[in-house]
């Protein structure tokens, strides 16, 4: 939530956030640190000029190509990790099938290749010696530099297993976007290991208890893989638990833990959701928060709470118009007849007043929270065309019965201006109770009309703000506030730039 030391004018801040300039600079710096060129300037110029034809610079080129107009989506770069028998192979195969990516594992690296590196690795294996980490890293780097991995993306299964392997991958420029780590109790994993069966034709993995094939022909040809004994399995699990914390520290910003001790489809669904999710940027930004919702959903209360805690400028569109009239400004004089007659204020006048207020120094420096505008897609588009682009949008959802209960029971003390509610905040004395009045806007018929107007436009407005958060407003205000706050304090999510998709 930290704003820049010097406020950016709204168009500049929006441009920087939408084009992910902070992330662009981060990636440029990362490539320099990985490759350590003698002439950094020439290195960057050379890479920026290149296209995807040069496989040796695959990682850097892929990033810049992904920002071009021709690239529709980023190729997946995923590591699937976990202890033995946690289901890494099943998950990796399933991801490749659904994402069109290339599966990379120790087995595939050694079975499909005749290079000197592969021959060297096989020689170690034939001598029953452990293949060095550096050799594995070189094998992976060479395979991932191929065109199919660059264009389709890759799923790296079971690697890295320790800190040294992770550092070697990073020093080779192999940096996954997502790291999925499967976990289950040791008892479950040992039981799984003993029941595994392999189809030698399809290489599909089955289990005698949890996943037995229905086809009798497949059942007949299943073989027991050369897996670990229970004693060896226990040693492997112990080694995994010793090494995992270090791997976690390296990948903690992109790592997702998923419980593998549940139905396979639930595991696969969670994994797919994880790898399709866009990471959030660590870029500093000035909060520009928009609250949308039906009348009575609590927008004003939440805006006041958020503004107070985070020192944002709280702007209610209706109140802003009244202040313009009270201040007798030129725009206020134009707005006054509409407010006096109860007619809607034209959008062009509202936008002029909003733009003027949101461009003020306090809004540019501290950020703002806006409610009451826009109320339909057309107004949202006008707001965007005026370079007023929120980086957090919340839609409050509330059942009609709750709206009616909240608004129809509201009353105002004409002497003090204090608001009361016959159920949630009754007047403290019979004397005050006797003089309370109802605002005509809170009569049931008027409430229904206002809600119907909101409902007519809500769907289109939600479609326009596709990255919005949705708030269940039919609960305690403190619970609502905590949810909103949790979405605000996270770094801003990456946004797709229209015209660059």
Coordinates of C-alpha atoms in Angstrom, one line a residue:
X1 CA 0.0 0.0 0.0
X2 CA 3.0 2.3 0.0
X3 CA 2.7 5.2 -2.4
X4 CA 5.7 6.4 -4.4
X5 CA 7.8 9.1 -2.7
X6 CA 6.7 11.6 -5.3
X7 CA 3.1 11.3 -6.7
X8 CA 2.7 10.3 -10.3
X9 CA 0.1 12.1 -12.3
X10 CA -2.8 9.6 -12.8
X11 CA -2.0 8.9 -16.5
X12 CA 1.6 8.1 -15.7
X13 CA 0.8 5.9 -12.7
X14 CA -1.8 4.0 -14.7
X15 CA 0.5 3.5 -17.7
X16 CA 3.3 2.1 -15.4
X17 CA 1.0 -0.3 -13.7
X18 CA -0.8 -1.5 -16.8
X19 CA 2.4 -2.1 -18.8
X20 CA 4.1 -3.7 -15.8
X21 CA 7.1 -1.5 -16.1
X22 CA 8.3 -2.4 -12.6
X23 CA 8.2 -6.1 -13.5
X24 CA 10.0 -5.4 -16.8
X25 CA 12.9 -3.7 -15.0
X26 CA 13.0 -6.6 -12.5
X27 CA 13.3 -9.1 -15.3
X28 CA 16.0 -7.1 -17.1
X29 CA 18.0 -6.9 -13.8
X30 CA 17.5 -10.7 -13.3
X31 CA 18.9 -11.5 -16.7
X32 CA 21.9 -9.4 -16.1
X33 CA 22.6 -11.1 -12.8
X34 CA 22.2 -14.5 -14.4
X35 CA 24.4 -14.0 -17.4
X36 CA 26.9 -11.4 -15.9
X37 CA 27.9 -9.9 -19.3
X38 CA 31.0 -7.7 -19.5
X39 CA 29.0 -5.1 -21.3
X40 CA 25.5 -4.9 -19.8
X41 CA 24.3 -2.2 -22.2
X42 CA 25.3 -4.2 -25.3
X43 CA 23.9 -7.3 -23.8
X44 CA 20.5 -5.7 -23.2
X45 CA 20.4 -4.1 -26.7
X46 CA 21.3 -7.4 -28.3
X47 CA 18.6 -9.3 -26.5
X48 CA 15.9 -6.7 -27.1
X49 CA 16.6 -6.9 -30.8
X50 CA 16.4 -10.6 -31.0
X51 CA 13.4 -12.7 -31.9
X52 CA 12.6 -16.2 -30.8
X53 CA 14.8 -17.8 -33.4
X54 CA 17.8 -17.9 -31.2
X55 CA 17.2 -20.8 -28.8
X56 CA 20.3 -20.0 -26.7
X57 CA 18.7 -16.9 -25.3
X58 CA 15.3 -18.6 -24.9
X59 CA 14.5 -17.4 -21.4
X60 CA 15.0 -13.7 -21.9
X61 CA 13.5 -13.6 -25.4
X62 CA 10.4 -15.4 -24.2
X63 CA 9.7 -12.6 -21.7
X64 CA 9.9 -9.8 -24.2
X65 CA 8.0 -11.8 -26.8
X66 CA 5.3 -12.3 -24.3
X67 CA 4.8 -8.5 -24.2
X68 CA 4.3 -8.3 -27.9
X69 CA 1.0 -8.2 -29.7
X70 CA 1.4 -11.6 -31.3
X71 CA 1.6 -13.6 -28.1
X72 CA -1.8 -14.5 -26.6
X73 CA -0.7 -16.2 -23.4
X74 CA 2.5 -17.0 -21.5
X75 CA 3.8 -20.5 -21.9
X76 CA 3.7 -22.4 -18.6
X77 CA 6.9 -22.9 -16.6
X78 CA 6.0 -25.2 -13.7
X79 CA 8.0 -27.4 -11.3
X80 CA 6.0 -30.2 -9.7
X81 CA 7.7 -31.3 -6.5
X82 CA 6.9 -33.6 -3.5
X83 CA 8.1 -36.7 -1.6
X84 CA 8.2 -40.1 -3.3
X85 CA 4.7 -41.6 -4.1
X86 CA 3.0 -38.2 -3.7
X87 CA 1.7 -38.3 -7.3
X88 CA 4.2 -36.0 -9.1
X89 CA 4.1 -38.1 -12.3
X90 CA 0.3 -38.2 -12.5
X91 CA 0.1 -34.4 -11.9
X92 CA 2.8 -33.6 -14.4
X93 CA 1.2 -35.7 -17.1
X94 CA -2.2 -34.2 -16.4
X95 CA -0.9 -30.7 -16.6
X96 CA 0.9 -31.4 -19.9
X97 CA -2.3 -32.8 -21.3
X98 CA -4.4 -29.7 -20.3
X99 CA -1.8 -27.0 -21.0
X100 CA -0.1 -28.5 -24.0
X101 CA 3.2 -28.3 -22.3
X102 CA 6.3 -30.6 -22.5
X103 CA 6.9 -32.9 -19.5
X104 CA 10.5 -33.0 -18.4
X105 CA 11.6 -35.7 -15.9
X106 CA 14.8 -37.6 -15.1
X107 CA 13.4 -40.5 -17.2
X108 CA 12.5 -38.4 -20.2
X109 CA 15.9 -36.7 -20.2
X110 CA 17.7 -40.0 -20.3
X111 CA 15.4 -41.9 -22.6
X112 CA 15.1 -39.3 -25.4
X113 CA 18.5 -38.0 -26.3
X114 CA 21.9 -39.0 -27.7
X115 CA 24.0 -36.0 -26.7
X116 CA 27.3 -36.2 -24.9
X117 CA 25.5 -35.1 -21.7
X118 CA 23.0 -37.9 -21.9
X119 CA 25.8 -40.4 -22.6
X120 CA 27.7 -39.1 -19.6
X121 CA 24.6 -39.4 -17.4
X122 CA 23.9 -42.9 -18.5
X123 CA 27.4 -43.9 -17.8
X124 CA 27.0 -42.8 -14.2
X125 CA 23.8 -44.8 -14.0
X126 CA 25.4 -48.0 -15.4
X127 CA 28.1 -47.8 -12.8
X128 CA 25.3 -47.4 -10.1
X129 CA 26.7 -44.0 -9.3
X130 CA 24.7 -40.9 -8.4
X131 CA 24.4 -38.4 -11.3
X132 CA 26.0 -35.1 -10.2
X133 CA 23.6 -32.2 -9.7
X134 CA 25.6 -30.0 -12.2
X135 CA 25.1 -32.6 -14.9
X136 CA 21.3 -32.8 -14.2
X137 CA 21.2 -29.0 -14.4
X138 CA 23.0 -29.0 -17.7
X139 CA 20.7 -31.7 -19.1
X140 CA 17.6 -29.7 -18.1
X141 CA 19.0 -26.4 -19.5
X142 CA 19.8 -28.0 -22.8
X143 CA 16.3 -29.6 -23.1
X144 CA 14.4 -26.5 -22.1
X145 CA 16.3 -24.5 -24.7
X146 CA 14.6 -26.5 -27.5
X147 CA 11.9 -24.8 -29.5
X148 CA 9.1 -27.0 -28.3
X149 CA 9.7 -26.1 -24.6
X150 CA 10.1 -22.4 -25.5
X151 CA 6.8 -22.2 -27.4
X152 CA 4.7 -24.7 -25.5
X153 CA 6.1 -24.3 -22.0
X154 CA 7.3 -27.1 -19.7
X155 CA 6.4 -29.1 -16.6
X156 CA 9.5 -30.1 -14.7
X157 CA 8.8 -33.1 -12.5
X158 CA 10.7 -33.9 -9.3
X159 CA 13.5 -31.4 -9.7
X160 CA 15.0 -29.6 -7.8
X161 CA 15.2 -31.8 -4.8
X162 CA 17.6 -29.7 -2.7
X163 CA 19.0 -26.2 -2.4
X164 CA 22.1 -26.9 -4.5
X165 CA 19.9 -28.1 -7.4
X166 CA 17.7 -25.1 -7.1
X167 CA 20.6 -22.7 -7.2
X168 CA 22.0 -24.4 -10.2
X169 CA 18.7 -24.1 -12.1
X170 CA 18.5 -20.4 -11.2
X171 CA 22.1 -19.8 -12.3
X172 CA 21.3 -21.4 -15.6
X173 CA 18.4 -19.0 -16.1
X174 CA 15.7 -21.6 -15.4
X175 CA 13.2 -19.9 -13.1
X176 CA 9.7 -21.4 -12.9
X177 CA 6.6 -19.2 -12.7
X178 CA 4.8 -21.8 -10.4
X179 CA 6.2 -24.4 -8.1
X180 CA 3.6 -27.0 -7.0
X181 CA 4.5 -29.0 -3.9
X182 CA 2.4 -32.1 -3.1
X183 CA 2.4 -33.4 0.5
X184 CA 0.9 -36.2 2.5
X185 CA 1.7 -38.1 5.7
X186 CA 4.5 -40.6 5.5
X187 CA 2.1 -43.5 6.4
X188 CA 0.0 -42.7 3.3
X189 CA 3.0 -42.3 1.1
X190 CA 4.5 -45.7 2.2
X191 CA 1.2 -47.4 1.6
X192 CA 0.9 -45.8 -1.9
X193 CA 4.4 -46.9 -2.8
X194 CA 3.7 -50.5 -2.1
X195 CA 0.6 -50.6 -4.2
X196 CA 1.9 -48.8 -7.4
X197 CA 1.6 -50.6 -10.7
X198 CA 2.9 -49.4 -14.1
X199 CA 1.4 -49.9 -17.6
X200 CA 4.6 -50.6 -19.7
X201 CA 2.8 -49.5 -22.9
X202 CA 1.2 -46.2 -21.9
X203 CA 3.5 -45.6 -18.9
X204 CA 0.4 -44.7 -16.9
X205 CA 0.7 -45.3 -13.1
X206 CA -2.1 -47.1 -11.3
X207 CA -2.7 -48.3 -7.7
X208 CA -4.0 -51.6 -6.4
X209 CA -6.3 -49.8 -3.9
X210 CA -6.9 -46.2 -5.0
X211 CA -6.8 -46.3 -8.8
X212 CA -7.3 -49.7 -10.4
X213 CA -8.0 -49.7 -14.2
X214 CA -11.4 -51.0 -15.3
X215 CA -10.1 -52.5 -18.5
X216 CA -9.1 -56.2 -18.0
X217 CA -6.4 -56.0 -20.7
X218 CA -4.8 -53.1 -18.9
X219 CA -5.0 -55.0 -15.6
X220 CA -3.2 -58.0 -17.1
X221 CA -0.2 -56.1 -18.4
X222 CA 0.4 -54.0 -15.3
X223 CA 3.8 -54.6 -13.7
X224 CA 5.2 -53.6 -10.3
X225 CA 7.8 -50.9 -10.9
X226 CA 11.3 -51.1 -9.4
X227 CA 10.3 -49.0 -6.5
X228 CA 11.9 -48.6 -3.1
X229 CA 11.4 -51.1 -0.3
X230 CA 9.6 -49.8 2.8
X231 CA 13.0 -49.3 4.5
X232 CA 14.5 -47.4 1.5
X233 CA 11.3 -45.4 1.2
X234 CA 11.6 -44.3 4.8
X235 CA 15.1 -43.1 4.2
X236 CA 14.1 -41.2 1.1
X237 CA 11.3 -39.5 3.0
X238 CA 13.7 -38.5 5.8
X239 CA 16.0 -37.0 3.2
X240 CA 13.1 -35.2 1.6
X241 CA 12.0 -33.6 4.9
X242 CA 15.5 -32.5 5.6
X243 CA 16.0 -30.8 2.2
X244 CA 12.5 -29.4 1.6
X245 CA 12.7 -26.3 3.9
X246 CA 15.7 -24.9 1.9
X247 CA 13.8 -25.4 -1.4
X248 CA 10.8 -23.7 0.1
X249 CA 12.8 -20.7 1.1
X250 CA 14.0 -20.3 -2.5
X251 CA 10.7 -20.6 -4.2
X252 CA 8.3 -19.3 -1.4
X253 CA 7.0 -16.5 -3.5
X254 CA 5.8 -18.8 -6.3
X255 CA 5.2 -22.0 -4.3
X256 CA 1.9 -23.6 -3.6
X257 CA 1.4 -26.5 -1.2
X258 CA -1.4 -29.0 -2.1
X259 CA -2.6 -31.9 0.0
X260 CA -2.1 -35.1 -2.1
X261 CA -4.1 -37.2 0.4
X262 CA -7.5 -36.5 -1.3
X263 CA -9.4 -37.6 -4.4
X264 CA -7.2 -37.3 -7.4
X265 CA -9.6 -35.0 -9.3
X266 CA -9.6 -32.6 -6.4
X267 CA -5.8 -32.6 -6.4
X268 CA -5.6 -32.0 -10.2
X269 CA -8.2 -29.3 -10.1
X270 CA -6.3 -27.4 -7.4
X271 CA -3.1 -27.7 -9.3
X272 CA -4.6 -26.5 -12.5
X273 CA -6.2 -23.5 -10.7
X274 CA -2.8 -22.7 -9.2
X275 CA -0.7 -22.8 -12.4
X276 CA -3.4 -20.7 -14.3
X277 CA -3.3 -18.0 -11.7
X278 CA -1.4 -14.8 -12.4
X279 CA 1.1 -13.8 -9.8
X280 CA 0.9 -10.4 -8.2
X281 CA 3.4 -7.7 -8.8
X282 CA 5.6 -6.3 -6.1
X283 CA 5.5 -2.9 -7.7
X284 CA 4.7 0.1 -5.4
X285 CA 1.4 1.7 -6.3
X286 CA -0.9 4.5 -5.2
X287 CA -4.2 2.9 -4.0
X288 CA -7.2 3.8 -6.2
X289 CA -10.1 1.9 -4.8
X290 CA -13.6 1.7 -6.3
X291 CA -16.7 0.3 -4.4
X292 CA -19.8 -0.7 -6.4
X293 CA -22.9 -2.2 -5.1
X294 CA -26.7 -1.8 -4.5
X295 CA -28.1 0.7 -2.1
X296 CA -27.8 -0.4 1.5
X297 CA -24.9 -2.7 0.9
X298 CA -22.5 -0.8 3.2
X299 CA -20.3 0.9 0.7
X300 CA -20.1 4.2 2.6
X301 CA -19.3 2.5 5.9
X302 CA -16.5 0.4 4.4
X303 CA -15.1 3.3 2.5
X304 CA -14.9 5.3 5.7
X305 CA -13.2 2.5 7.5
X306 CA -10.6 1.9 4.8
X307 CA -10.0 5.6 4.3
X308 CA -9.4 6.0 8.0
X309 CA -7.0 3.1 8.5
X310 CA -4.9 3.7 5.3
X311 CA -5.2 7.5 5.1
X312 CA -7.0 7.4 1.8
X313 CA -9.2 10.2 0.5
X314 CA -12.8 9.1 0.9
X315 CA -14.9 10.3 -2.0
X316 CA -18.6 9.7 -2.2
X317 CA -19.8 10.9 -5.6
X318 CA -23.2 12.1 -4.2
X319 CA -21.5 14.0 -1.4
X320 CA -19.0 15.5 -3.7
X321 CA -21.7 17.0 -5.9
X322 CA -23.4 18.5 -2.8
X323 CA -20.1 20.0 -1.7
X324 CA -19.6 21.5 -5.2
X325 CA -23.0 23.1 -4.9
X326 CA -22.4 24.3 -1.3
X327 CA -19.1 25.8 -2.4
X328 CA -20.8 27.7 -5.1
X329 CA -18.2 26.7 -7.7
X330 CA -18.9 27.1 -11.4
X331 CA -19.6 23.4 -11.8
X332 CA -21.6 23.5 -8.6
X333 CA -23.9 26.1 -10.1
X334 CA -24.5 23.9 -13.1
X335 CA -25.2 20.9 -10.9
X336 CA -27.6 22.7 -8.4
X337 CA -30.8 22.6 -10.6
X338 CA -30.5 18.9 -11.0
X339 CA -30.0 18.3 -7.3
X340 CA -32.9 20.6 -6.4
X341 CA -35.3 18.8 -8.7
X342 CA -34.1 15.3 -7.9
X343 CA -33.1 14.7 -11.5
X344 CA -29.9 12.7 -12.4
X345 CA -26.9 14.9 -12.9
X346 CA -25.5 14.5 -16.5
X347 CA -22.4 12.3 -16.7
X348 CA -20.2 15.0 -18.3
X349 CA -20.7 17.2 -15.2
X350 CA -20.1 14.4 -12.8
X351 CA -16.9 13.5 -14.6
X352 CA -15.6 17.0 -14.6
X353 CA -16.1 17.3 -10.9
X354 CA -14.6 13.9 -10.2
X355 CA -11.6 14.4 -12.5
X356 CA -10.9 17.7 -10.8
X357 CA -11.1 16.2 -7.3
X358 CA -9.2 13.0 -8.1
X359 CA -6.4 15.0 -9.7
X360 CA -5.8 17.0 -6.5
X361 CA -2.5 16.6 -4.7
X362 CA -3.9 14.7 -1.7
X363 CA -5.6 12.0 -4.0
X364 CA -2.4 11.7 -6.1
X365 CA -0.2 11.3 -3.1
X366 CA -2.3 9.3 -0.7
X367 CA -4.7 7.5 -3.0
X368 CA -8.5 7.4 -2.9
X369 CA -11.6 5.3 -2.3
X370 CA -14.6 6.1 -4.5
X371 CA -18.2 5.1 -4.2
X372 CA -21.4 6.1 -6.0
X373 CA -19.9 6.3 -9.5
X374 CA -19.9 4.6 -12.0
X375 CA -23.3 3.0 -11.9
X376 CA -23.3 1.4 -15.4
X377 CA -20.8 0.3 -18.0
X378 CA -21.1 3.5 -20.0
X379 CA -20.1 5.6 -17.0
X380 CA -17.2 3.1 -16.3
X381 CA -15.9 3.6 -19.9
X382 CA -16.1 7.4 -19.5
X383 CA -14.2 7.2 -16.3
X384 CA -11.5 5.1 -18.0
X385 CA -11.4 7.5 -20.9
X386 CA -10.8 10.3 -18.4
X387 CA -7.7 8.4 -17.2
X388 CA -9.4 7.6 -13.8
X389 CA -8.6 3.9 -13.6
X390 CA -9.0 2.1 -10.2
X391 CA -6.5 -0.6 -9.3
X392 CA -8.9 -2.2 -6.9
X393 CA -12.6 -2.7 -7.6
X394 CA -15.0 -4.3 -5.2
X395 CA -18.6 -5.4 -6.0
X396 CA -20.8 -5.7 -2.9
X397 CA -23.5 -8.4 -3.1
X398 CA -26.5 -8.4 -0.8
X399 CA -29.9 -10.2 -1.1
X400 CA -32.9 -8.0 -1.8
X401 CA -34.6 -8.9 1.5
X402 CA -31.5 -7.7 3.4
X403 CA -31.4 -4.5 1.4
X404 CA -35.1 -3.8 2.3
X405 CA -34.6 -4.6 5.9
X406 CA -31.6 -2.3 6.2
X407 CA -33.0 0.7 4.3
X408 CA -36.8 0.7 5.1
X409 CA -36.1 0.7 8.8
X410 CA -33.8 3.7 8.8
X411 CA -34.8 6.9 10.5
X412 CA -33.2 10.4 10.9
X413 CA -33.4 12.7 13.9
X414 CA -34.4 16.1 12.3
X415 CA -32.8 18.0 15.1
X416 CA -29.4 16.3 15.4
X417 CA -29.2 14.7 12.0
X418 CA -28.3 11.4 13.7
X419 CA -29.2 8.2 11.9
X420 CA -31.0 5.3 13.7
X421 CA -32.4 1.9 12.7
X422 CA -35.4 0.4 14.4
X423 CA -33.7 -3.0 14.6
X424 CA -29.9 -2.6 14.6
X425 CA -29.6 0.9 16.2
X426 CA -32.9 2.0 17.9
X427 CA -33.2 5.5 19.3
X428 CA -32.0 5.7 22.9
X429 CA -35.0 7.5 24.4
X430 CA -38.8 7.7 23.7
X431 CA -38.4 11.4 23.1
X432 CA -36.0 10.9 20.2
X433 CA -38.0 8.0 18.9
X434 CA -41.1 10.2 18.6
X435 CA -39.4 12.8 16.4
X436 CA -37.7 10.5 14.0
X437 CA -38.5 10.9 10.3
X438 CA -38.0 8.6 7.3
X439 CA -36.2 9.8 4.2
X440 CA -38.5 9.5 1.2
X441 CA -35.6 7.6 -0.5
X442 CA -36.0 4.8 2.1
X443 CA -39.7 4.2 1.4
X444 CA -40.2 0.6 0.1
X445 CA -41.3 1.6 -3.4
X446 CA -38.3 3.9 -3.9
X447 CA -35.9 1.3 -2.6
X448 CA -37.3 -1.3 -5.1
X449 CA -36.8 1.2 -8.0
X450 CA -33.2 1.9 -7.0
X451 CA -32.4 -1.7 -6.6
X452 CA -34.0 -2.6 -10.0
X453 CA -31.9 0.2 -11.6
X454 CA -28.7 -1.2 -10.1
X455 CA -29.5 -4.8 -11.1
X456 CA -30.2 -3.8 -14.7
X457 CA -26.6 -2.4 -15.0
X458 CA -24.7 -4.6 -12.6
X459 CA -23.8 -7.4 -14.9
X460 CA -22.4 -5.2 -17.7
X461 CA -20.4 -3.2 -15.1
X462 CA -19.0 -6.4 -13.6
X463 CA -18.0 -7.6 -17.0
X464 CA -16.2 -4.2 -17.6
X465 CA -14.2 -4.5 -14.4
X466 CA -13.1 -8.2 -15.0
X467 CA -10.5 -8.2 -12.3
X468 CA -12.8 -7.1 -9.5
X469 CA -13.3 -8.7 -6.1
X470 CA -16.7 -9.8 -4.9
X471 CA -17.8 -9.1 -1.4
X472 CA -20.5 -10.9 0.6
X473 CA -22.0 -7.8 2.2
X474 CA -24.6 -9.8 4.1
X475 CA -22.5 -10.4 7.2
X476 CA -20.9 -8.5 10.1
X477 CA -19.3 -5.2 8.9
X478 CA -16.0 -6.1 10.6
X479 CA -15.9 -9.4 8.7
X480 CA -16.5 -7.5 5.4
X481 CA -13.8 -5.0 6.4
X482 CA -11.3 -7.8 7.0
X483 CA -11.9 -9.3 3.6
X484 CA -11.6 -6.0 1.8
X485 CA -8.4 -5.2 3.7
X486 CA -6.9 -8.6 2.8
X487 CA -7.4 -7.7 -0.9
X488 CA -5.9 -4.2 -0.4
X489 CA -2.7 -5.1 1.4
X490 CA -1.6 -7.7 -1.2
X491 CA 0.6 -6.4 -4.0
X492 CA -1.3 -5.3 -7.0
X493 CA -2.2 -8.1 -9.5
X494 CA -0.9 -8.0 -13.1
X495 CA -3.4 -6.6 -15.5
X496 CA -3.7 -7.5 -19.2
X497 CA -3.3 -4.4 -21.3
X498 CA -6.1 -4.0 -23.8
X499 CA -4.6 -3.8 -27.3
X500 CA -1.5 -5.8 -26.2
X501 CA -3.3 -9.2 -25.9

